[in-house]
């Protein structure tokens, strides 16, 4: 790890939870001292919340991403090809245009440290802005391109614009869990 950043054990525990489908999405960030990659408190979607407090898990995941800083994320994508229904974990490196240059550099040089802990991940996606991440078709392309016909129960072909994110993401938990 070129940056000297280490990965907190809780990150590996969360990854193992995701492999057994307990969590739908999780964000990871650097600790305050920039020495460890940690699970970001309150920035996860549990599988049990879907259909209860979370209507559209992908829209909620997008809403968790901070506009002014970088993050790593894991998203458990459910999608269909013409042949079958699949689930795959996607490693996301979120580096928005508005993030400070220093933050982009630390996250970029620390990325391998966290990726090494996530064995068996087939898909990696670097995202640099909301326009890229809001369109499910971009993620569908990462998962298998034209063979993907639906992602998270939604068609990935041409379609009308989605409803605003705040209509899709409700929570009975304290509001700070979904605030950016």
PDB file of C-alpha atoms in Angstrom:
ATOM      1  CA  UNK A   1       0.000   0.000   0.000  1.00  0.00           C
ATOM      2  CA  UNK A   2       1.878   2.990  -1.353  1.00  0.00           C
ATOM      3  CA  UNK A   3      -0.003   5.483   0.810  1.00  0.00           C
ATOM      4  CA  UNK A   4       0.646   3.685   4.117  1.00  0.00           C
ATOM      5  CA  UNK A   5      -3.111   3.546   4.739  1.00  0.00           C
ATOM      6  CA  UNK A   6      -4.384   0.353   6.391  1.00  0.00           C
ATOM      7  CA  UNK A   7      -7.817  -1.270   6.282  1.00  0.00           C
ATOM      8  CA  UNK A   8      -9.794  -1.518   9.526  1.00  0.00           C
ATOM      9  CA  UNK A   9     -10.997  -5.042  10.456  1.00  0.00           C
ATOM     10  CA  UNK A  10     -14.619  -3.835  10.478  1.00  0.00           C
ATOM     11  CA  UNK A  11     -14.316  -3.245   6.700  1.00  0.00           C
ATOM     12  CA  UNK A  12     -13.542  -6.948   6.168  1.00  0.00           C
ATOM     13  CA  UNK A  13     -16.437  -7.961   8.449  1.00  0.00           C
ATOM     14  CA  UNK A  14     -18.841  -5.792   6.410  1.00  0.00           C
ATOM     15  CA  UNK A  15     -17.491  -7.272   3.165  1.00  0.00           C
ATOM     16  CA  UNK A  16     -18.190 -10.777   4.510  1.00  0.00           C
ATOM     17  CA  UNK A  17     -21.726  -9.675   5.494  1.00  0.00           C
ATOM     18  CA  UNK A  18     -22.271  -8.462   1.949  1.00  0.00           C
ATOM     19  CA  UNK A  19     -21.140 -11.775   0.492  1.00  0.00           C
ATOM     20  CA  UNK A  20     -23.944 -13.482   2.424  1.00  0.00           C
ATOM     21  CA  UNK A  21     -26.440 -10.814   1.319  1.00  0.00           C
ATOM     22  CA  UNK A  22     -27.020  -9.098   4.686  1.00  0.00           C
ATOM     23  CA  UNK A  23     -26.196  -5.650   3.359  1.00  0.00           C
ATOM     24  CA  UNK A  24     -27.135  -4.079   0.025  1.00  0.00           C
ATOM     25  CA  UNK A  25     -24.694  -1.166   0.011  1.00  0.00           C
ATOM     26  CA  UNK A  26     -21.975   0.309   2.222  1.00  0.00           C
ATOM     27  CA  UNK A  27     -19.685   3.331   2.014  1.00  0.00           C
ATOM     28  CA  UNK A  28     -16.121   3.388   3.325  1.00  0.00           C
ATOM     29  CA  UNK A  29     -14.041   6.478   4.094  1.00  0.00           C
ATOM     30  CA  UNK A  30     -10.669   7.431   5.488  1.00  0.00           C
ATOM     31  CA  UNK A  31     -10.408   7.895   9.241  1.00  0.00           C
ATOM     32  CA  UNK A  32      -9.977  11.460  10.519  1.00  0.00           C
ATOM     33  CA  UNK A  33      -6.198  10.993  10.743  1.00  0.00           C
ATOM     34  CA  UNK A  34      -6.171   9.593   7.149  1.00  0.00           C
ATOM     35  CA  UNK A  35      -4.352   6.426   8.304  1.00  0.00           C
ATOM     36  CA  UNK A  36      -7.140   3.833   8.030  1.00  0.00           C
ATOM     37  CA  UNK A  37      -9.997   2.943   5.731  1.00  0.00           C
ATOM     38  CA  UNK A  38     -13.100   2.533   7.903  1.00  0.00           C
ATOM     39  CA  UNK A  39     -16.813   1.823   7.506  1.00  0.00           C
ATOM     40  CA  UNK A  40     -18.566   5.193   7.271  1.00  0.00           C
ATOM     41  CA  UNK A  41     -21.072   5.376  10.150  1.00  0.00           C
ATOM     42  CA  UNK A  42     -24.709   5.442   9.048  1.00  0.00           C
ATOM     43  CA  UNK A  43     -23.885   5.027   5.356  1.00  0.00           C
ATOM     44  CA  UNK A  44     -25.249   1.584   4.573  1.00  0.00           C
ATOM     45  CA  UNK A  45     -28.410  -0.034   3.295  1.00  0.00           C
ATOM     46  CA  UNK A  46     -29.459  -3.325   4.866  1.00  0.00           C
ATOM     47  CA  UNK A  47     -31.148  -5.977   2.740  1.00  0.00           C
ATOM     48  CA  UNK A  48     -33.947  -6.095   5.353  1.00  0.00           C
ATOM     49  CA  UNK A  49     -34.743  -2.399   4.751  1.00  0.00           C
ATOM     50  CA  UNK A  50     -35.614  -2.901   1.087  1.00  0.00           C
ATOM     51  CA  UNK A  51     -39.349  -2.665   0.548  1.00  0.00           C
ATOM     52  CA  UNK A  52     -39.756  -1.415   4.118  1.00  0.00           C
ATOM     53  CA  UNK A  53     -37.907   1.878   4.651  1.00  0.00           C
ATOM     54  CA  UNK A  54     -36.079   1.817   1.302  1.00  0.00           C
ATOM     55  CA  UNK A  55     -38.080   1.642  -1.946  1.00  0.00           C
ATOM     56  CA  UNK A  56     -35.244   2.003  -4.432  1.00  0.00           C
ATOM     57  CA  UNK A  57     -31.897   0.840  -3.012  1.00  0.00           C
ATOM     58  CA  UNK A  58     -29.863   2.156  -5.949  1.00  0.00           C
ATOM     59  CA  UNK A  59     -31.338   5.661  -5.664  1.00  0.00           C
ATOM     60  CA  UNK A  60     -30.715   5.604  -1.907  1.00  0.00           C
ATOM     61  CA  UNK A  61     -27.112   4.515  -2.455  1.00  0.00           C
ATOM     62  CA  UNK A  62     -26.554   7.400  -4.884  1.00  0.00           C
ATOM     63  CA  UNK A  63     -28.011   9.766  -2.289  1.00  0.00           C
ATOM     64  CA  UNK A  64     -25.463   8.583   0.314  1.00  0.00           C
ATOM     65  CA  UNK A  65     -22.514   9.720  -1.839  1.00  0.00           C
ATOM     66  CA  UNK A  66     -21.011  13.045  -0.684  1.00  0.00           C
ATOM     67  CA  UNK A  67     -20.692  15.647  -3.436  1.00  0.00           C
ATOM     68  CA  UNK A  68     -17.588  17.236  -1.922  1.00  0.00           C
ATOM     69  CA  UNK A  69     -15.365  14.258  -1.095  1.00  0.00           C
ATOM     70  CA  UNK A  70     -14.210  10.818  -2.215  1.00  0.00           C
ATOM     71  CA  UNK A  71     -15.442   7.448  -0.938  1.00  0.00           C
ATOM     72  CA  UNK A  72     -15.164   3.750  -1.620  1.00  0.00           C
ATOM     73  CA  UNK A  73     -18.363   1.789  -1.855  1.00  0.00           C
ATOM     74  CA  UNK A  74     -19.652  -1.729  -2.256  1.00  0.00           C
ATOM     75  CA  UNK A  75     -22.984  -2.238  -3.967  1.00  0.00           C
ATOM     76  CA  UNK A  76     -24.741  -5.584  -4.310  1.00  0.00           C
ATOM     77  CA  UNK A  77     -26.267  -5.255  -7.781  1.00  0.00           C
ATOM     78  CA  UNK A  78     -29.225  -7.427  -8.737  1.00  0.00           C
ATOM     79  CA  UNK A  79     -29.649  -7.656 -12.488  1.00  0.00           C
ATOM     80  CA  UNK A  80     -30.989  -9.823 -15.272  1.00  0.00           C
ATOM     81  CA  UNK A  81     -29.462 -10.871 -18.533  1.00  0.00           C
ATOM     82  CA  UNK A  82     -31.453 -12.551 -21.265  1.00  0.00           C
ATOM     83  CA  UNK A  83     -30.394 -15.897 -19.750  1.00  0.00           C
ATOM     84  CA  UNK A  84     -30.635 -15.470 -15.987  1.00  0.00           C
ATOM     85  CA  UNK A  85     -30.974 -13.322 -12.885  1.00  0.00           C
ATOM     86  CA  UNK A  86     -27.667 -12.456 -11.195  1.00  0.00           C
ATOM     87  CA  UNK A  87     -26.217 -10.707  -8.169  1.00  0.00           C
ATOM     88  CA  UNK A  88     -22.708  -9.293  -8.114  1.00  0.00           C
ATOM     89  CA  UNK A  89     -20.791  -7.047  -5.765  1.00  0.00           C
ATOM     90  CA  UNK A  90     -19.479  -3.894  -7.423  1.00  0.00           C
ATOM     91  CA  UNK A  91     -16.537  -1.969  -5.942  1.00  0.00           C
ATOM     92  CA  UNK A  92     -17.059   1.748  -6.509  1.00  0.00           C
ATOM     93  CA  UNK A  93     -14.405   4.431  -6.260  1.00  0.00           C
ATOM     94  CA  UNK A  94     -16.287   7.709  -5.938  1.00  0.00           C
ATOM     95  CA  UNK A  95     -14.065  10.683  -6.824  1.00  0.00           C
ATOM     96  CA  UNK A  96     -16.369  13.604  -7.683  1.00  0.00           C
ATOM     97  CA  UNK A  97     -15.140  16.702  -9.487  1.00  0.00           C
ATOM     98  CA  UNK A  98     -15.794  18.765  -6.330  1.00  0.00           C
ATOM     99  CA  UNK A  99     -13.525  16.705  -4.059  1.00  0.00           C
ATOM    100  CA  UNK A 100     -10.283  18.348  -2.874  1.00  0.00           C
ATOM    101  CA  UNK A 101      -7.214  17.321  -4.884  1.00  0.00           C
ATOM    102  CA  UNK A 102      -5.453  16.029  -1.746  1.00  0.00           C
ATOM    103  CA  UNK A 103      -8.418  13.770  -0.976  1.00  0.00           C
ATOM    104  CA  UNK A 104      -8.494  12.430  -4.543  1.00  0.00           C
ATOM    105  CA  UNK A 105      -4.783  11.630  -4.318  1.00  0.00           C
ATOM    106  CA  UNK A 106      -5.023   9.814  -0.956  1.00  0.00           C
ATOM    107  CA  UNK A 107      -8.067   7.803  -2.031  1.00  0.00           C
ATOM    108  CA  UNK A 108      -6.484   6.919  -5.387  1.00  0.00           C
ATOM    109  CA  UNK A 109      -3.229   5.714  -3.805  1.00  0.00           C
ATOM    110  CA  UNK A 110      -5.073   3.792  -1.053  1.00  0.00           C
ATOM    111  CA  UNK A 111      -7.520   2.048  -3.385  1.00  0.00           C
ATOM    112  CA  UNK A 112      -5.387  -1.080  -3.805  1.00  0.00           C
ATOM    113  CA  UNK A 113      -5.229  -1.585  -0.017  1.00  0.00           C
ATOM    114  CA  UNK A 114      -9.014  -1.966   0.233  1.00  0.00           C
ATOM    115  CA  UNK A 115      -9.397  -3.832  -3.069  1.00  0.00           C
ATOM    116  CA  UNK A 116      -6.938  -6.509  -1.897  1.00  0.00           C
ATOM    117  CA  UNK A 117      -9.247  -7.227   1.052  1.00  0.00           C
ATOM    118  CA  UNK A 118     -12.267  -7.650  -1.245  1.00  0.00           C
ATOM    119  CA  UNK A 119     -11.392 -10.987  -2.828  1.00  0.00           C
ATOM    120  CA  UNK A 120     -13.534 -12.181  -5.700  1.00  0.00           C
ATOM    121  CA  UNK A 121     -14.965  -8.813  -6.763  1.00  0.00           C
ATOM    122  CA  UNK A 122     -15.509  -8.941 -10.527  1.00  0.00           C
ATOM    123  CA  UNK A 123     -16.609  -5.367 -11.162  1.00  0.00           C
ATOM    124  CA  UNK A 124     -14.892  -2.075 -10.400  1.00  0.00           C
ATOM    125  CA  UNK A 125     -16.349   1.305 -11.251  1.00  0.00           C
ATOM    126  CA  UNK A 126     -14.664   4.679 -10.879  1.00  0.00           C
ATOM    127  CA  UNK A 127     -17.272   7.425 -10.815  1.00  0.00           C
ATOM    128  CA  UNK A 128     -16.455  11.114 -11.124  1.00  0.00           C
ATOM    129  CA  UNK A 129     -19.882  12.719 -10.901  1.00  0.00           C
ATOM    130  CA  UNK A 130     -23.576  12.311 -10.191  1.00  0.00           C
ATOM    131  CA  UNK A 131     -24.460  12.299 -13.895  1.00  0.00           C
ATOM    132  CA  UNK A 132     -22.504   9.040 -14.292  1.00  0.00           C
ATOM    133  CA  UNK A 133     -23.883   7.299 -11.212  1.00  0.00           C
ATOM    134  CA  UNK A 134     -27.544   8.367 -11.446  1.00  0.00           C
ATOM    135  CA  UNK A 135     -28.055   6.589 -14.758  1.00  0.00           C
ATOM    136  CA  UNK A 136     -28.489   2.868 -14.092  1.00  0.00           C
ATOM    137  CA  UNK A 137     -27.487   2.132 -17.689  1.00  0.00           C
ATOM    138  CA  UNK A 138     -23.887   3.107 -16.843  1.00  0.00           C
ATOM    139  CA  UNK A 139     -23.768   0.504 -14.054  1.00  0.00           C
ATOM    140  CA  UNK A 140     -25.511  -2.047 -16.291  1.00  0.00           C
ATOM    141  CA  UNK A 141     -22.735  -1.496 -18.844  1.00  0.00           C
ATOM    142  CA  UNK A 142     -20.117  -2.294 -16.172  1.00  0.00           C
ATOM    143  CA  UNK A 143     -21.987  -5.485 -15.270  1.00  0.00           C
ATOM    144  CA  UNK A 144     -22.174  -6.875 -18.769  1.00  0.00           C
ATOM    145  CA  UNK A 145     -23.090  -4.250 -21.318  1.00  0.00           C
ATOM    146  CA  UNK A 146     -25.866  -4.989 -23.740  1.00  0.00           C
ATOM    147  CA  UNK A 147     -26.685  -8.389 -22.199  1.00  0.00           C
ATOM    148  CA  UNK A 148     -28.124  -6.703 -19.072  1.00  0.00           C
ATOM    149  CA  UNK A 149     -31.848  -6.107 -19.536  1.00  0.00           C
ATOM    150  CA  UNK A 150     -32.876  -4.998 -16.031  1.00  0.00           C
ATOM    151  CA  UNK A 151     -31.023  -3.636 -13.006  1.00  0.00           C
ATOM    152  CA  UNK A 152     -32.687  -3.565  -9.572  1.00  0.00           C
ATOM    153  CA  UNK A 153     -36.030  -4.476 -11.189  1.00  0.00           C
ATOM    154  CA  UNK A 154     -35.798  -1.485 -13.554  1.00  0.00           C
ATOM    155  CA  UNK A 155     -35.293  -1.568 -17.307  1.00  0.00           C
ATOM    156  CA  UNK A 156     -31.977  -0.153 -18.482  1.00  0.00           C
ATOM    157  CA  UNK A 157     -33.177   0.789 -21.960  1.00  0.00           C
ATOM    158  CA  UNK A 158     -34.467   4.235 -22.970  1.00  0.00           C
ATOM    159  CA  UNK A 159     -36.981   5.431 -20.406  1.00  0.00           C
ATOM    160  CA  UNK A 160     -38.513   8.560 -18.931  1.00  0.00           C
ATOM    161  CA  UNK A 161     -36.458  10.393 -16.293  1.00  0.00           C
ATOM    162  CA  UNK A 162     -36.670   8.860 -12.809  1.00  0.00           C
ATOM    163  CA  UNK A 163     -38.638  10.572 -10.048  1.00  0.00           C
ATOM    164  CA  UNK A 164     -36.596  12.836  -7.744  1.00  0.00           C
ATOM    165  CA  UNK A 165     -34.414  10.881  -5.319  1.00  0.00           C
ATOM    166  CA  UNK A 166     -36.221  12.200  -2.239  1.00  0.00           C
ATOM    167  CA  UNK A 167     -39.414  10.424  -3.361  1.00  0.00           C
ATOM    168  CA  UNK A 168     -37.668   7.059  -3.608  1.00  0.00           C
ATOM    169  CA  UNK A 169     -35.731   7.099  -0.378  1.00  0.00           C
ATOM    170  CA  UNK A 170     -37.709   7.093   2.841  1.00  0.00           C
ATOM    171  CA  UNK A 171     -36.474   6.081   6.222  1.00  0.00           C
ATOM    172  CA  UNK A 172     -37.928   5.714   9.678  1.00  0.00           C
ATOM    173  CA  UNK A 173     -34.405   6.020  11.080  1.00  0.00           C
ATOM    174  CA  UNK A 174     -33.091   9.395  12.258  1.00  0.00           C
ATOM    175  CA  UNK A 175     -32.741  11.699   9.231  1.00  0.00           C
ATOM    176  CA  UNK A 176     -28.973  12.004   9.597  1.00  0.00           C
ATOM    177  CA  UNK A 177     -28.589   8.452   8.261  1.00  0.00           C
ATOM    178  CA  UNK A 178     -29.590   9.551   4.765  1.00  0.00           C
ATOM    179  CA  UNK A 179     -28.272  13.116   4.820  1.00  0.00           C
ATOM    180  CA  UNK A 180     -25.131  14.067   2.932  1.00  0.00           C
TER     181      UNK A 180
END
